[in-house]
Coordinates of N, CA and C in Angstrom, one line a residue:
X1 N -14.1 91.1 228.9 CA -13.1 90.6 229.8 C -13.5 89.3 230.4
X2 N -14.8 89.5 231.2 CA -15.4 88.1 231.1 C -15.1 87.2 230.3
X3 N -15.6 87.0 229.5 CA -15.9 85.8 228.3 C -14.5 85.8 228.0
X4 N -14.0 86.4 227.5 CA -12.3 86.0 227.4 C -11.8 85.3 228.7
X5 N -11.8 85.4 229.9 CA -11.4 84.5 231.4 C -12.0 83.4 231.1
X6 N -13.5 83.1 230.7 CA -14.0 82.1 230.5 C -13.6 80.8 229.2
X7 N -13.3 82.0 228.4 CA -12.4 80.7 226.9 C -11.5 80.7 227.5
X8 N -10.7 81.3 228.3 CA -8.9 80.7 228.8 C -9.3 79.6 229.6
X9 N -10.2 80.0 230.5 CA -10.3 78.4 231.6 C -10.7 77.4 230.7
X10 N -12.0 77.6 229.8 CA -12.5 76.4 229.0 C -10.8 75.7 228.1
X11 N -10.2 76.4 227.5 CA -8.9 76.0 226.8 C -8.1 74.9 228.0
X12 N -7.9 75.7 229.2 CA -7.0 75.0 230.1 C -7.7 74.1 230.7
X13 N -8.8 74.0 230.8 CA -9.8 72.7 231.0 C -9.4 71.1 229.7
X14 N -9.8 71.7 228.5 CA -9.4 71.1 227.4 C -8.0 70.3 227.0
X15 N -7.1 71.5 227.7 CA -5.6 70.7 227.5 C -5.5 70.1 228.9
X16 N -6.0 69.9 229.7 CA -5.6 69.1 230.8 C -6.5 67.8 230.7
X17 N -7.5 67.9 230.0 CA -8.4 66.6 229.6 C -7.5 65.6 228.6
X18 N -6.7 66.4 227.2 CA -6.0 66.0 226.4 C -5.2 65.1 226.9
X19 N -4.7 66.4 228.1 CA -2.9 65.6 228.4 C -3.8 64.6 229.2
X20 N -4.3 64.6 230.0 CA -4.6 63.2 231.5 C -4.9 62.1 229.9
X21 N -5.5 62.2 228.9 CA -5.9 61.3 228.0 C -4.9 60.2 227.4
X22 N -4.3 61.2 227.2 CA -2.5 61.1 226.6 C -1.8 60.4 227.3
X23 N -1.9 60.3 229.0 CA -1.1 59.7 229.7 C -1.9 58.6 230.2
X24 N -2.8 58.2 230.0 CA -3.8 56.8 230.4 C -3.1 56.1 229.6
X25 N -3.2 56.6 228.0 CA -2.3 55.8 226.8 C -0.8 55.6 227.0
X26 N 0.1 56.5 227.8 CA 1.3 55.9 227.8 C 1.1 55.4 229.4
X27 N 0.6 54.9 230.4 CA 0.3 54.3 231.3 C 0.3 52.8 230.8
X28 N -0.3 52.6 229.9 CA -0.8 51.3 229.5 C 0.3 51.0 228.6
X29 N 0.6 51.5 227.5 CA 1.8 51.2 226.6 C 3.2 51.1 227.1
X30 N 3.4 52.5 227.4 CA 5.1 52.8 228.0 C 5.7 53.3 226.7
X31 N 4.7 54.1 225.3 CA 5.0 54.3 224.4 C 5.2 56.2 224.8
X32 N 6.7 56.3 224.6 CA 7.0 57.9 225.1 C 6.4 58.7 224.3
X33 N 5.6 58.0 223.0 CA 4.9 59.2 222.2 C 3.7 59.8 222.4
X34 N 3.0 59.3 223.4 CA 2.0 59.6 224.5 C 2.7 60.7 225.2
X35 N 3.4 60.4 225.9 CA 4.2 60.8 227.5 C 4.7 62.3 226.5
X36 N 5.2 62.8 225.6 CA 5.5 63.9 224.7 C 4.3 64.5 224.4
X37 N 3.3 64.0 224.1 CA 2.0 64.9 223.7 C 1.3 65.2 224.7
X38 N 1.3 64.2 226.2 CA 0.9 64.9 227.2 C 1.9 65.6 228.1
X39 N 2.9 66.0 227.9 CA 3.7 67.3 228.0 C 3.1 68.5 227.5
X40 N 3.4 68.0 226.0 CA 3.2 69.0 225.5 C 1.8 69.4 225.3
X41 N 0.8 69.3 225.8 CA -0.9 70.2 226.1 C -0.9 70.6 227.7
X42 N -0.1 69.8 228.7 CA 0.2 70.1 229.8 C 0.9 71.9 229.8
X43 N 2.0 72.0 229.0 CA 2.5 73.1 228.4 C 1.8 73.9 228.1
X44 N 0.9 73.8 226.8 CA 0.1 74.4 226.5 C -1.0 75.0 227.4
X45 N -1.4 74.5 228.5 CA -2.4 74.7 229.4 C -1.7 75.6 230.1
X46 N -0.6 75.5 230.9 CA 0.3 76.0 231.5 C 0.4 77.4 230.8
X47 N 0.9 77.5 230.0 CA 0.8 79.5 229.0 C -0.3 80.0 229.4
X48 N -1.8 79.3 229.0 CA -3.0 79.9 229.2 C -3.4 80.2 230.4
X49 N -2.6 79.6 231.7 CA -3.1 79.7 233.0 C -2.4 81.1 233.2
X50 N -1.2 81.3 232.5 CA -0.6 82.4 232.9 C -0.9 83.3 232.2
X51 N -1.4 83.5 231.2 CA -2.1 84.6 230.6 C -3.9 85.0 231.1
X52 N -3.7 83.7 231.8 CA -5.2 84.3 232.4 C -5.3 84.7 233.7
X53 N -3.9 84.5 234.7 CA -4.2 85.1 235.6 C -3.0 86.1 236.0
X54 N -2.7 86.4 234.6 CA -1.5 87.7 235.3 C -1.7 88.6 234.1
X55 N -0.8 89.3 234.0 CA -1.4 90.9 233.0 C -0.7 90.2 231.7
X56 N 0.1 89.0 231.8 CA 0.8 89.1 230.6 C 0.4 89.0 229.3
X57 N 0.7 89.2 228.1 CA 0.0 89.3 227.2 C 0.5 87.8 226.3
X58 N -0.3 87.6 225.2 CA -0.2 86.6 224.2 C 1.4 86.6 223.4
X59 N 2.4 88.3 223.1 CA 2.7 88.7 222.4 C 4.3 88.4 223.5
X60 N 4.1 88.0 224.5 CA 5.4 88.0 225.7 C 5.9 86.7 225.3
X61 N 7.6 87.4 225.4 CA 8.3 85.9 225.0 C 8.5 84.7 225.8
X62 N 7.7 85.2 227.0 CA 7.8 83.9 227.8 C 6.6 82.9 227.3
X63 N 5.6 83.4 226.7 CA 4.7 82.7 226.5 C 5.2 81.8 225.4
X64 N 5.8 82.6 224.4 CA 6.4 82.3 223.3 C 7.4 80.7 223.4
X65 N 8.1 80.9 224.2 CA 8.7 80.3 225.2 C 8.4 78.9 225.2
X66 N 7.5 79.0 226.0 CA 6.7 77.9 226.4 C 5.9 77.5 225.1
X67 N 5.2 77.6 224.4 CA 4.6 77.1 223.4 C 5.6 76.6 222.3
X68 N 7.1 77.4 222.5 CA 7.7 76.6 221.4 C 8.7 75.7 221.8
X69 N 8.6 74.9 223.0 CA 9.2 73.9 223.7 C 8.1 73.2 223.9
X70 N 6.7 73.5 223.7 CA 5.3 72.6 223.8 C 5.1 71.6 222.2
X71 N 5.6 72.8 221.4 CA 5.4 72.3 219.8 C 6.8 71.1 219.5
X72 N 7.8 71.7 220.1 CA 9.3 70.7 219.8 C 9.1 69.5 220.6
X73 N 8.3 69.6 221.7 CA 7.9 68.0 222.5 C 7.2 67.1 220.9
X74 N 5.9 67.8 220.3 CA 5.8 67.0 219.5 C 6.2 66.6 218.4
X75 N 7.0 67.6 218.2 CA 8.1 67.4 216.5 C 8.6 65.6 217.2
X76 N 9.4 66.3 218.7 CA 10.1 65.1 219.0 C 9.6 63.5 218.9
X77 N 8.4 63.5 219.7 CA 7.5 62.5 219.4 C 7.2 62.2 218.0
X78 N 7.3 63.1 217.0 CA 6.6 62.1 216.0 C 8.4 61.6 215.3
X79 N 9.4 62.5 215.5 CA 10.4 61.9 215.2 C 10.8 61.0 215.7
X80 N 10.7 61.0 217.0 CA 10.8 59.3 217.4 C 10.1 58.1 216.7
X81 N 9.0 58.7 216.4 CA 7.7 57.3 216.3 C 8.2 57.0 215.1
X82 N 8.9 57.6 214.1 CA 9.3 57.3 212.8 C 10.4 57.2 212.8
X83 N 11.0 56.8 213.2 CA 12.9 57.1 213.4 C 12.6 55.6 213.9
X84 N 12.1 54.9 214.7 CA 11.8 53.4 215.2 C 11.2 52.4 213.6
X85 N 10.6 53.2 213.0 CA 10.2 52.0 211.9 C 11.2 51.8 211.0
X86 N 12.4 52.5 210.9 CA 12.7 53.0 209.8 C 14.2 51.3 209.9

């Protein structure tokens, strides 16, 4: 149970490093394909905070939820980024 608490914080450590990453780059750009990917690990972080500090499980549709409006942020983004060259 330990060491499982401990990979959920190390994860939500990880996706908050990502997103703050993600958002330096659209700081400096104003490129929203940044600003969508640091959503979406912001998201992703956000599930693992709640599976780590409440009884819910991996298998709950809220989690579900949330990671499949984390993954559509970046469909969105890359459809943007390519929907602009075209």
């Amino acid at each position: 149970m330990m060491i499982n608490a401990m990979l959920v914080g190390a994860f939500v450590m990880a996706s908050i490093i990502v997103s703050l990453f993600f958002l330096r780059f659209w700081k400096s750009t104003h490129d929203r394909f940044f600003l969508y990917f640091a959503m979406s690990f912001l998201l992703e972080a956000l599930s693992r905070v709640i599976i780590g500090t409440t009884n819910i499980q991996n298998e709950n549709p809220l989690i579900y939820l949330i990671r499949l409006v984390a993954y559509f942020l970046i469909i969105i983004a890359i459809y943007e980024k390519n929907k602009k060259r075209r």
